[in-house]
mmCIF file of C-alpha atoms in Angstrom:
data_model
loop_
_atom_site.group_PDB
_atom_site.id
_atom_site.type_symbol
_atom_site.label_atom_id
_atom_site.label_comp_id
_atom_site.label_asym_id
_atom_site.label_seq_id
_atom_site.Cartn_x
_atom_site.Cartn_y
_atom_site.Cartn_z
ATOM 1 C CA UNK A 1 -15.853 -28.962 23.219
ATOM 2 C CA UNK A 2 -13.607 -30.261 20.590
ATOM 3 C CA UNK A 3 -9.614 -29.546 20.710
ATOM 4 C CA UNK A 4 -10.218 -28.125 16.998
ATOM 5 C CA UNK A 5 -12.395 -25.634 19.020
ATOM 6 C CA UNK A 6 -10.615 -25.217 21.326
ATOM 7 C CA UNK A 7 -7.449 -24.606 19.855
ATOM 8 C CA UNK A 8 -9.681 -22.017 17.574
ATOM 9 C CA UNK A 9 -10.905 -19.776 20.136
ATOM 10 C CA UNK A 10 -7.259 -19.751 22.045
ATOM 11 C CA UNK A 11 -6.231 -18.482 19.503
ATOM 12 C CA UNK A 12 -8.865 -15.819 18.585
ATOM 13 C CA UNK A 13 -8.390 -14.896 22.067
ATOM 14 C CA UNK A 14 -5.129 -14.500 21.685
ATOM 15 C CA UNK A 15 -5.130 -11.832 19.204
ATOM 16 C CA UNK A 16 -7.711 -10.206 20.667
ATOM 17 C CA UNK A 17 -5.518 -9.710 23.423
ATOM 18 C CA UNK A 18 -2.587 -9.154 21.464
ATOM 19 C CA UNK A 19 -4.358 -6.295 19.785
ATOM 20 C CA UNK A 20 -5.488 -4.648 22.855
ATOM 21 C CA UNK A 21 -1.418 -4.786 23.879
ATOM 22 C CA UNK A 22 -0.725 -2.805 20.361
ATOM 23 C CA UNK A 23 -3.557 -0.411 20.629
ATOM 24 C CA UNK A 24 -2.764 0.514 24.369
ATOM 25 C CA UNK A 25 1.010 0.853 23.183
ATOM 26 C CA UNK A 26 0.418 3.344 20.673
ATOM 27 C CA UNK A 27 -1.372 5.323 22.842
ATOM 28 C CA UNK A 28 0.910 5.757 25.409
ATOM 29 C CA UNK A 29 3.131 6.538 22.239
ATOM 30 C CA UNK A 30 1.109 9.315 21.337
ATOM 31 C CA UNK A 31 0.946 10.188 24.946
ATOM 32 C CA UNK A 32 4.760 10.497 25.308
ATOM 33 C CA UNK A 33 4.931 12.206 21.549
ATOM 34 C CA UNK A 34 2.499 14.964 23.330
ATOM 35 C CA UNK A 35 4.455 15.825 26.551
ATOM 36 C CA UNK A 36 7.582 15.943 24.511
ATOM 37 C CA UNK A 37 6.285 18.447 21.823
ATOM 38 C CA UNK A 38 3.032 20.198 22.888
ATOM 39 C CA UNK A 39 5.299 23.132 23.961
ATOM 40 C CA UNK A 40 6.692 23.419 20.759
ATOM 41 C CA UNK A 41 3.249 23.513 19.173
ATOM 42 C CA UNK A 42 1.487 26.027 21.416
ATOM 43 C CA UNK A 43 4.718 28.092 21.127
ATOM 44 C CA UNK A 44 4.304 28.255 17.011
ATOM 45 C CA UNK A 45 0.356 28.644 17.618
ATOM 46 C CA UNK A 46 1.505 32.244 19.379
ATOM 47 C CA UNK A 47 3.684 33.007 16.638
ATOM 48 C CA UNK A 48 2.249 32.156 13.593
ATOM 49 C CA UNK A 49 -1.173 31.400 14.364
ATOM 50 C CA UNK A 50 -1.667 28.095 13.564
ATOM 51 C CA UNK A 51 -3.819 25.432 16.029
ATOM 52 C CA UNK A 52 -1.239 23.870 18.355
ATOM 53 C CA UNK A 53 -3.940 20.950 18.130
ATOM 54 C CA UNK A 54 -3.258 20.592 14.340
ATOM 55 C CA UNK A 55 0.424 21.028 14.834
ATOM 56 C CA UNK A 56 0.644 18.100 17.626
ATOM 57 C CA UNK A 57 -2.080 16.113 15.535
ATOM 58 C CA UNK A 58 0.103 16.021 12.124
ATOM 59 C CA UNK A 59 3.507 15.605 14.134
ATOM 60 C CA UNK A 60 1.650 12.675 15.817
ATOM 61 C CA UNK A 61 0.302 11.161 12.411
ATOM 62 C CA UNK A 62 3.043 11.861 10.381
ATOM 63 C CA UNK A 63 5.796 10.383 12.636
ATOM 64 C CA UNK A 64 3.842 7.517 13.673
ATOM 65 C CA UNK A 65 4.128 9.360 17.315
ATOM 66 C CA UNK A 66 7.711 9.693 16.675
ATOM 67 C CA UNK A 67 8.677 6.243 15.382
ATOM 68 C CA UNK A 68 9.425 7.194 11.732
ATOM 69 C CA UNK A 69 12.310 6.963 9.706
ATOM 70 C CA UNK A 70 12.225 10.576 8.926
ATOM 71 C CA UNK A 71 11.936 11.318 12.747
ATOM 72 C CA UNK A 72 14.810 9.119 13.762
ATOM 73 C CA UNK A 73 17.224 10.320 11.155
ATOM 74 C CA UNK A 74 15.808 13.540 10.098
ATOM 75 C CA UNK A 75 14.435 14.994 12.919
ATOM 76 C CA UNK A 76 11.474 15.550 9.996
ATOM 77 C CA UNK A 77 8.081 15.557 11.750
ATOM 78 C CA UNK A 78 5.926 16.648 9.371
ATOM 79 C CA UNK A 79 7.175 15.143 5.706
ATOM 80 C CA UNK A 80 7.907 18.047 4.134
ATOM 81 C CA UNK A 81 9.691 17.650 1.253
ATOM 82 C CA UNK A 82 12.771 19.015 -0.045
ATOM 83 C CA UNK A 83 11.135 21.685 -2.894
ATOM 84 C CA UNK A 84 12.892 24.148 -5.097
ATOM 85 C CA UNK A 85 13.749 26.369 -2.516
ATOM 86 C CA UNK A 86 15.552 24.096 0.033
ATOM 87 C CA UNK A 87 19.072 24.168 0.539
ATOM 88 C CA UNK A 88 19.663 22.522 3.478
ATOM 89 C CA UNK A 89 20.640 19.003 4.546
ATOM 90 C CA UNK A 90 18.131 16.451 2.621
ATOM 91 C CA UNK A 91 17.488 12.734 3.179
ATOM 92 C CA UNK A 92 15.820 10.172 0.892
ATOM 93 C CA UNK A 93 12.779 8.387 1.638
ATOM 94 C CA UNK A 94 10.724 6.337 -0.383
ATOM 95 C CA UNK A 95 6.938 7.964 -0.227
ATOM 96 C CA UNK A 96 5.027 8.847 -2.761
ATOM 97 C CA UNK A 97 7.429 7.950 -5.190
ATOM 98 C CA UNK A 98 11.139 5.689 -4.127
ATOM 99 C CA UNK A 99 13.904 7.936 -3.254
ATOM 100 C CA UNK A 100 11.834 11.013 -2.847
ATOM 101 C CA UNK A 101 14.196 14.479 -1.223
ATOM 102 C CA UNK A 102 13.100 14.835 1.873
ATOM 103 C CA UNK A 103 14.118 18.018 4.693
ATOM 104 C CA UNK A 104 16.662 17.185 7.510
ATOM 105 C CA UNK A 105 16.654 19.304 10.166
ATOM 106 C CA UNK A 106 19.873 19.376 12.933
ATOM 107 C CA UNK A 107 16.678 19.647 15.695
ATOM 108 C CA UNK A 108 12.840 18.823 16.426
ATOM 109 C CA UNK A 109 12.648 22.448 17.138
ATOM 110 C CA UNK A 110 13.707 23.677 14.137
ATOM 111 C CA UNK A 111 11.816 21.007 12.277
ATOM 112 C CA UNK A 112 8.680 22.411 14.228
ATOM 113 C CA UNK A 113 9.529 26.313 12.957
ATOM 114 C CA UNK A 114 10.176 24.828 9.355
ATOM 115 C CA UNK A 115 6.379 23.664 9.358
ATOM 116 C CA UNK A 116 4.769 26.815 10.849
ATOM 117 C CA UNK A 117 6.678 28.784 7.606
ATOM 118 C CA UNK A 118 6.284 26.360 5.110
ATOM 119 C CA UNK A 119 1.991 27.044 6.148
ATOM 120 C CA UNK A 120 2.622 31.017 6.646
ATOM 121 C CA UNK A 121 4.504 31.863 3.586
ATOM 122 C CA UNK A 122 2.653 29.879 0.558
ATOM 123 C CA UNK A 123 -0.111 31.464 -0.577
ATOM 124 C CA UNK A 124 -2.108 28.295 -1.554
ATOM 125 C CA UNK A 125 -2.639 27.820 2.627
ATOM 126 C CA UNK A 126 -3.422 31.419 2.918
ATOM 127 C CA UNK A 127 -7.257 30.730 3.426
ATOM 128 C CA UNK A 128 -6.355 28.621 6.393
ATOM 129 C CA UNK A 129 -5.016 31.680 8.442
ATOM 130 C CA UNK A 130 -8.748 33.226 8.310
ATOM 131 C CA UNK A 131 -9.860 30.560 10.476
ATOM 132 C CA UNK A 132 -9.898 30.301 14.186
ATOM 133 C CA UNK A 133 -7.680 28.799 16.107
ATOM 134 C CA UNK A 134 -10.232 26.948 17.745
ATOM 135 C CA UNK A 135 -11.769 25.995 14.686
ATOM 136 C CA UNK A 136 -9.483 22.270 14.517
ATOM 137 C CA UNK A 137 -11.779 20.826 11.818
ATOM 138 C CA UNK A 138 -11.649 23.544 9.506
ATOM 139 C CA UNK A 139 -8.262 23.131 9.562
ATOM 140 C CA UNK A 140 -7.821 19.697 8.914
ATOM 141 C CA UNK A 141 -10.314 19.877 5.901
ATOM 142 C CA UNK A 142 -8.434 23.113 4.796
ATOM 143 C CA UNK A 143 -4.981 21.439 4.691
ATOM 144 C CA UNK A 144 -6.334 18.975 2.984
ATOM 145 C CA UNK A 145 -8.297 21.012 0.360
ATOM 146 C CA UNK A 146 -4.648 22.870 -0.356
ATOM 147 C CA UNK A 147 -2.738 19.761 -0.930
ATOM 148 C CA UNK A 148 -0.755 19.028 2.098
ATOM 149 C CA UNK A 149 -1.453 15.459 2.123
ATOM 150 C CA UNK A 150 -2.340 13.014 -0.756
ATOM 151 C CA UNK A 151 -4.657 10.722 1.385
ATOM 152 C CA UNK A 152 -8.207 11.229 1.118
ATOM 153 C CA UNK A 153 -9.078 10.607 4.632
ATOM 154 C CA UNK A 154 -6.427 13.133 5.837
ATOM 155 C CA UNK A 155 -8.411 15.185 7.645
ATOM 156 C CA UNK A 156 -10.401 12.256 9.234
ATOM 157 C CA UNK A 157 -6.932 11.429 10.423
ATOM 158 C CA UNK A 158 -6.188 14.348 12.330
ATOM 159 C CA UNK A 159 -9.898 15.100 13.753
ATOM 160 C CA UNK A 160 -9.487 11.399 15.312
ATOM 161 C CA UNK A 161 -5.958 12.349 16.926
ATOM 162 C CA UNK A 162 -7.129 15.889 18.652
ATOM 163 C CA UNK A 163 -10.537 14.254 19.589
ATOM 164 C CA UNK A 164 -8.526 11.459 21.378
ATOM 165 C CA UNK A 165 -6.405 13.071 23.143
ATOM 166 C CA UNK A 166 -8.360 16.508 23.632
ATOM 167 C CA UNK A 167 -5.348 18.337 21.999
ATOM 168 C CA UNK A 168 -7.968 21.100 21.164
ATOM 169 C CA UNK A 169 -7.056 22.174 24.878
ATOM 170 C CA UNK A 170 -3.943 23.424 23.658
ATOM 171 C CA UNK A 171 -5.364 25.782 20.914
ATOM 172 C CA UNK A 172 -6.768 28.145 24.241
ATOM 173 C CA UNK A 173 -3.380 27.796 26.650
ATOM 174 C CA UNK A 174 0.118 29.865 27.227
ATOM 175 C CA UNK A 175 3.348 28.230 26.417
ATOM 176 C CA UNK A 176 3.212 28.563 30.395
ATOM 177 C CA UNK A 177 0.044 26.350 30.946
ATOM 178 C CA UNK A 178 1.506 23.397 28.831
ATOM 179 C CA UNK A 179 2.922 21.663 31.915
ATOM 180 C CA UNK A 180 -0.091 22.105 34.041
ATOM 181 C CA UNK A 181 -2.214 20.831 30.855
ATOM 182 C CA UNK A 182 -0.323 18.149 30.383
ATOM 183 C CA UNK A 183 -0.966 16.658 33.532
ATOM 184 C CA UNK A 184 -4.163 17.540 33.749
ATOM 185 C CA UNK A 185 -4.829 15.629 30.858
ATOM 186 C CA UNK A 186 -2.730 12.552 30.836
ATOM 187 C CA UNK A 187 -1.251 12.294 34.293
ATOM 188 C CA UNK A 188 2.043 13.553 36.439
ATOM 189 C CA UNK A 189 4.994 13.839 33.694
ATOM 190 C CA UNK A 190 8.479 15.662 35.358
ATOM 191 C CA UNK A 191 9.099 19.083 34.256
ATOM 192 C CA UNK A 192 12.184 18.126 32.494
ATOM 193 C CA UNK A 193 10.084 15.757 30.038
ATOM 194 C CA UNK A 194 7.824 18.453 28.748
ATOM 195 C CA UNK A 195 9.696 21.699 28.922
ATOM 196 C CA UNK A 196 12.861 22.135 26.679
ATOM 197 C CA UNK A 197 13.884 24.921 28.047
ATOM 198 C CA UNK A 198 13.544 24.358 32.103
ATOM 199 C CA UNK A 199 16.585 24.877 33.717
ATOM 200 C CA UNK A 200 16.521 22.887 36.937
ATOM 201 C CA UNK A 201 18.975 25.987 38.662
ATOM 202 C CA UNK A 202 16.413 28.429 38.488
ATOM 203 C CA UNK A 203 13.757 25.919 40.173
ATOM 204 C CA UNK A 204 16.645 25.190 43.022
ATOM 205 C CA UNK A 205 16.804 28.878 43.485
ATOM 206 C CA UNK A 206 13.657 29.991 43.492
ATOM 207 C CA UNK A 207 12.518 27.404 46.177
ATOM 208 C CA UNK A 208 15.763 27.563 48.164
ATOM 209 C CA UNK A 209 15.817 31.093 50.879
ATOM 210 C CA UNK A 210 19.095 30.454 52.279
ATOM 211 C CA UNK A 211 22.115 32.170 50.459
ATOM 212 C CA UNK A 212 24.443 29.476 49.320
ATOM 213 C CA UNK A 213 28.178 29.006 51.266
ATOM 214 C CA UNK A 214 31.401 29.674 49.381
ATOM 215 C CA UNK A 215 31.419 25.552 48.926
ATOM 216 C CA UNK A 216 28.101 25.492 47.056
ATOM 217 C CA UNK A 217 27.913 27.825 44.970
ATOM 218 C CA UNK A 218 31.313 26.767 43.837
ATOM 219 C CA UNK A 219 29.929 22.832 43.171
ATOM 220 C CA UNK A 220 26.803 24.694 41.535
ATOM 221 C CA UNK A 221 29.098 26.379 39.205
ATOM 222 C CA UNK A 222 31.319 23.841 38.123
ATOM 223 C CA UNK A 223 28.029 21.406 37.805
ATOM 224 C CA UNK A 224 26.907 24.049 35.261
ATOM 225 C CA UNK A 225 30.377 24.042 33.021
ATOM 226 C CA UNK A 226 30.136 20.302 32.799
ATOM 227 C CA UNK A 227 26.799 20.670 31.950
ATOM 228 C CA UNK A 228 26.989 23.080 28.791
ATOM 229 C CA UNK A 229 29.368 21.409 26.570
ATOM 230 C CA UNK A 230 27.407 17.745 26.849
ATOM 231 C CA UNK A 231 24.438 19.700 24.951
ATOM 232 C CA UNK A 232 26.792 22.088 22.864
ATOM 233 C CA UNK A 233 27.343 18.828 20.156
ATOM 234 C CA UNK A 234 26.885 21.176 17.170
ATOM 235 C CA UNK A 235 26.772 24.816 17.780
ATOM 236 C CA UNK A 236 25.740 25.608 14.343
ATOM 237 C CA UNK A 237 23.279 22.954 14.751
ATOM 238 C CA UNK A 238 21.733 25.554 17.187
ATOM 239 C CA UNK A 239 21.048 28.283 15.369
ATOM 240 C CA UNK A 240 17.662 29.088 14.232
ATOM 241 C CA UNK A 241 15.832 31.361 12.154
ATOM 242 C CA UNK A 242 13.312 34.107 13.861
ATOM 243 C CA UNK A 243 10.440 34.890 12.203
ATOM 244 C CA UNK A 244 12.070 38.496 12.166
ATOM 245 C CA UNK A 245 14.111 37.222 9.751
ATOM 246 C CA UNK A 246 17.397 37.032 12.192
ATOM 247 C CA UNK A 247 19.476 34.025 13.409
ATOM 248 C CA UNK A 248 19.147 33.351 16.929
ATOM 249 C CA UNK A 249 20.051 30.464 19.987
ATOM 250 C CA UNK A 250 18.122 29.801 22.923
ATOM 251 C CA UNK A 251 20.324 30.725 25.735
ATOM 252 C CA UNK A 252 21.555 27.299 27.864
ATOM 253 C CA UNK A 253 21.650 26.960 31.783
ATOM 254 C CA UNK A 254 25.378 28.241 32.712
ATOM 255 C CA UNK A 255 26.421 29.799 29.189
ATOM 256 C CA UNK A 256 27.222 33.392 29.549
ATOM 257 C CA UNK A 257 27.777 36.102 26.646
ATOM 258 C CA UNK A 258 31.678 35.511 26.958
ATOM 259 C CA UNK A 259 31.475 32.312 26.148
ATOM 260 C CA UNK A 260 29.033 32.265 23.892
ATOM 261 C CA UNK A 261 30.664 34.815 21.665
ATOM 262 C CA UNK A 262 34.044 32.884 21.629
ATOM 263 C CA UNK A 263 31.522 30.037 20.494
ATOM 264 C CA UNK A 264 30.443 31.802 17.671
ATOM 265 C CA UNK A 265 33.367 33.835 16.966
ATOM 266 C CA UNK A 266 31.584 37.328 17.749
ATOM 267 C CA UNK A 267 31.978 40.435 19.157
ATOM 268 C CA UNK A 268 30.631 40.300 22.892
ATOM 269 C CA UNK A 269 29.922 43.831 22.925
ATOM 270 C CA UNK A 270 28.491 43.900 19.996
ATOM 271 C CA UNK A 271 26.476 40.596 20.839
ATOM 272 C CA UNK A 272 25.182 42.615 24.192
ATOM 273 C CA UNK A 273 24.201 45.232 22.311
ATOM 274 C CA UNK A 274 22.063 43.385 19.379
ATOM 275 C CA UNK A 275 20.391 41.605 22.184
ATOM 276 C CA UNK A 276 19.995 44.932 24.714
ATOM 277 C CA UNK A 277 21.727 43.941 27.589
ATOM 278 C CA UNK A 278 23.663 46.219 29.281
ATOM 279 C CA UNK A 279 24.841 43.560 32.126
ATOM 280 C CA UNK A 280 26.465 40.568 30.970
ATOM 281 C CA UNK A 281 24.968 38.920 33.994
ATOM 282 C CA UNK A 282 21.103 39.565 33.249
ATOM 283 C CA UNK A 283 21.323 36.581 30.436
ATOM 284 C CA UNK A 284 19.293 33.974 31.470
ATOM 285 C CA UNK A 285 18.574 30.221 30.174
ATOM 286 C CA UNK A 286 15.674 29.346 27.452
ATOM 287 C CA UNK A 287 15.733 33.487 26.668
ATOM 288 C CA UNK A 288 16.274 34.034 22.719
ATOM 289 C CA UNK A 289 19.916 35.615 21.827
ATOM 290 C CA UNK A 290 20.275 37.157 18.304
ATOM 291 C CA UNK A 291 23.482 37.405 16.422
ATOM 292 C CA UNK A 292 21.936 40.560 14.384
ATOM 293 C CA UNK A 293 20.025 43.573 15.015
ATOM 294 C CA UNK A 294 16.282 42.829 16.308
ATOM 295 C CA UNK A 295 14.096 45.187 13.937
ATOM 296 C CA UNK A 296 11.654 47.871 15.319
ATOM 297 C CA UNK A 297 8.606 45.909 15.288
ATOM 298 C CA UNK A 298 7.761 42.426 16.403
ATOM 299 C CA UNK A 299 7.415 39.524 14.548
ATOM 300 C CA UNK A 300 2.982 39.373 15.079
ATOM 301 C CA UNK A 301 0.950 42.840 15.697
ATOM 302 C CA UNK A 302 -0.063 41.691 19.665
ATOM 303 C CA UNK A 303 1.581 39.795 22.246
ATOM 304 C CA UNK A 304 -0.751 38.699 25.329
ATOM 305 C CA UNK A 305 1.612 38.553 28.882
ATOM 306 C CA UNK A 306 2.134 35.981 30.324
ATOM 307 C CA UNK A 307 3.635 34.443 33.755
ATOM 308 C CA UNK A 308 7.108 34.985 34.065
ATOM 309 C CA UNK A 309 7.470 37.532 31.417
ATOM 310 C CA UNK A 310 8.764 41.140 31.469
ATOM 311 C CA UNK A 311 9.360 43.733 28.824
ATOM 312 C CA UNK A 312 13.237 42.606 28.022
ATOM 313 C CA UNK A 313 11.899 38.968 27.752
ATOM 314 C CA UNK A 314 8.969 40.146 25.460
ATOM 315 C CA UNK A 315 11.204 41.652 23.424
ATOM 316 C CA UNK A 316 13.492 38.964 23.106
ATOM 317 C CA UNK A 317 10.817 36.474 22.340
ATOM 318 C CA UNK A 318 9.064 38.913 19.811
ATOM 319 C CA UNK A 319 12.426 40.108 18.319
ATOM 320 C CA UNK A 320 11.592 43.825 18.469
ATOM 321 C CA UNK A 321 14.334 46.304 20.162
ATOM 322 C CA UNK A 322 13.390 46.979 24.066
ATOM 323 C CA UNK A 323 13.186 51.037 23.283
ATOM 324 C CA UNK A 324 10.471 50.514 20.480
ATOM 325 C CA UNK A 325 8.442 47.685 22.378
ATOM 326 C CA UNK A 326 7.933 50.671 25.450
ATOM 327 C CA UNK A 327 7.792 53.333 22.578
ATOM 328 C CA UNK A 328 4.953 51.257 20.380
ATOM 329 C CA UNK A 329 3.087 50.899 24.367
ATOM 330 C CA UNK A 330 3.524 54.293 25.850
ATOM 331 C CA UNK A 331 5.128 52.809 28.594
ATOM 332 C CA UNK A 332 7.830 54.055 30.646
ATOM 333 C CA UNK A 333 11.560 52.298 30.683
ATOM 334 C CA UNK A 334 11.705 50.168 33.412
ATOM 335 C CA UNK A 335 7.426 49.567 33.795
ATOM 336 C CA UNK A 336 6.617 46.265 33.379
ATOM 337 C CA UNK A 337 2.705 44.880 31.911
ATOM 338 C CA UNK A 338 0.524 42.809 34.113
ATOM 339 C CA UNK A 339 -0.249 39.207 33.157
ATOM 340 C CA UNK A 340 -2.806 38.777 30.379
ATOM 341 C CA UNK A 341 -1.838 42.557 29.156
ATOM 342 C CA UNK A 342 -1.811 42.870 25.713
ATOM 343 C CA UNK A 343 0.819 44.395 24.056
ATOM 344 C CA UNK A 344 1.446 46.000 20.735
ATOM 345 C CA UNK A 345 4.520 44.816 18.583
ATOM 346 C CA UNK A 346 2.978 46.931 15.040
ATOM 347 C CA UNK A 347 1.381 50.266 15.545
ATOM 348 C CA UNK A 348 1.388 52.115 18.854
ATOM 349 C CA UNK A 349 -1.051 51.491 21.604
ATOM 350 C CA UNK A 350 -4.271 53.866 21.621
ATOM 351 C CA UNK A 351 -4.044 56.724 24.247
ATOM 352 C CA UNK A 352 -6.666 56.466 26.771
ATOM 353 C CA UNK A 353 -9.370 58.608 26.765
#
């Protein structure tokens, strides 16, 4: 063998390899992009109806599994741009066009809500919402069809992602499966990494029988007020907007209603009593706390139980008063539904006969 030939196939061999290093690195990418977000997704798939594979697939493809510009700065996932109606922050980007106005959001979260309405409320994606969820390529081609995206193999694109990864698995879950799926599908992940709202206290407590001493429970508490105000940055930054049409926070391990309402500058009482809570100390972490009213009907007509909920978290999550969500069920105050109940949010259940 010649050195010319040699020296050749080194270094065709080299960039074979070096290609397999890139390919597996975006993968795991993806991977990570997935555990971080599929929550997010299969939570908007419940309330808007919209594939939690399709959501995770365009987050995925549109961030460059989270790499982007408009994901580092923006906390944009999805490139939506800024449109007429926009008033919030904006960055520019160069797409399309240089210097195009681009959507900033203060959180992924609220980036992720931002999507699911900027699909629900524009009638030229209203065909879309007549699929099934299931139904991942009709989707793709559909968003497509309406415009979302200028490239032609768009929906190619996204089929590729979900097939890879099996994110169709998501589109048939709970927002209380996601953890279990996640490992079922790409290996152990801590709880932490793919929940946003897991609150390690509860865990503690719920696996720990013993009462805690004087000592301990002291330590636990000041643990938590050190905690809060590390992940309080921005309080407005917090706030987002139900599909009820109210402002709400998700409720963070330690806060109570006292101090939340001298965060916000609020009436406590009133706060307890938008939010139905008649104890102060039945406010738990992740649970949704409005600053208005919640309305007499939910935000979707059904609601399917699942584990861990109970009426006053149902409500919460749904945004419908606690006295209308028995009412609209014909349930007594103080019965609570069995897992994989469904419940009506519109209308009022059907008596049995």
């Amino acid at each position: 063998m010649t050195k010319t030939k040699f020296l050749y196939r080194f270094l065709i061999l080299g960039l074979l390899c070096a290609g397999e290093m890139l390919l597996a690195q975006r993968h795991q990418r993806d991977i990570d992009y997935i555990r971080k977000h599929a929550v997010y997704a299969v939570e908007e798939m419940h309330l808007y109806k919209i594939p939690a594979s399709i959501t995770l697939a365009q987050g995925i493809h549109e961030t460059g599994g989270g790499q982007s510009r408009l994901a580092d700065l923006a906390n944009n996932h999805f490139g939506i741009k800024c449109k007429n109606e926009w008033t919030g922050p904006t960055i520019s980007h160069d797409d399309d066009a240089k210097g195009e106005c681009f959507r900033k959001y203060a959180s992924v979260h609220e980036s992720y809500r931002d999507h699911s309405l900027f699909l629900a409320e524009r009638p030229y994606y209203k065909d879309l919402f007549r699929l099934r969820l299931t139904d991942y390529k009709g989707w793709a081609n559909g968003l497509k069809r309406a415009g979302y995206a200028t490239n032609p193999r768009y929906p190619q694109l996204l089929i590729s992602k979900i097939e890879t990864y099996d994110l169709h698995q998501f589109d048939v879950i709970q927002v209380s499966e996601v953890h279990d799926k996640l490992v079922s599908l790409y290996g152990q992940v801590e709880r932490s990494v793919t929940d946003p709202y897991y609150d390690p206290f509860s865990e503690q407590e719920t696996q720990v029988a013993t009462v805690p001493t004087r000592q301990q429970e002291q330590e636990r508490q000041e643990t938590r007020k050190m905690e809060v105000p590390k992940r309080m940055v921005n309080a407005r930054a917090r706030i987002l907007r139900h599909p009820i049409g109210r402002e709400y926070i998700e409720v963070m391990p330690g806060e109570t209603i006292h101090q939340i309402a001298k965060l916000y500058k609020v009436d406590e009482t009133r706060l307890m009593r938008n939010n139905d809570l008649d104890d102060p100390t039945k406010l738990r972490a992740g649970q949704y706390l409005f600053f208005a009213p919640k309305r007499n009907r939910g935000s979707m007509s059904r609601y399917t139980v699942q584990r861990g909920d109970n009426m006053y978290i149902i409500s919460q999550k749904a945004g419908i008063k606690l006295n209308q969500l028995y009412r609209r069920n014909r349930m007594s105050v103080g019965e609570e539904p069995q897992i994989g109940e469904v419940l009506y949010l519109r209308g009022t259940k059907p008596r049995r006969r």
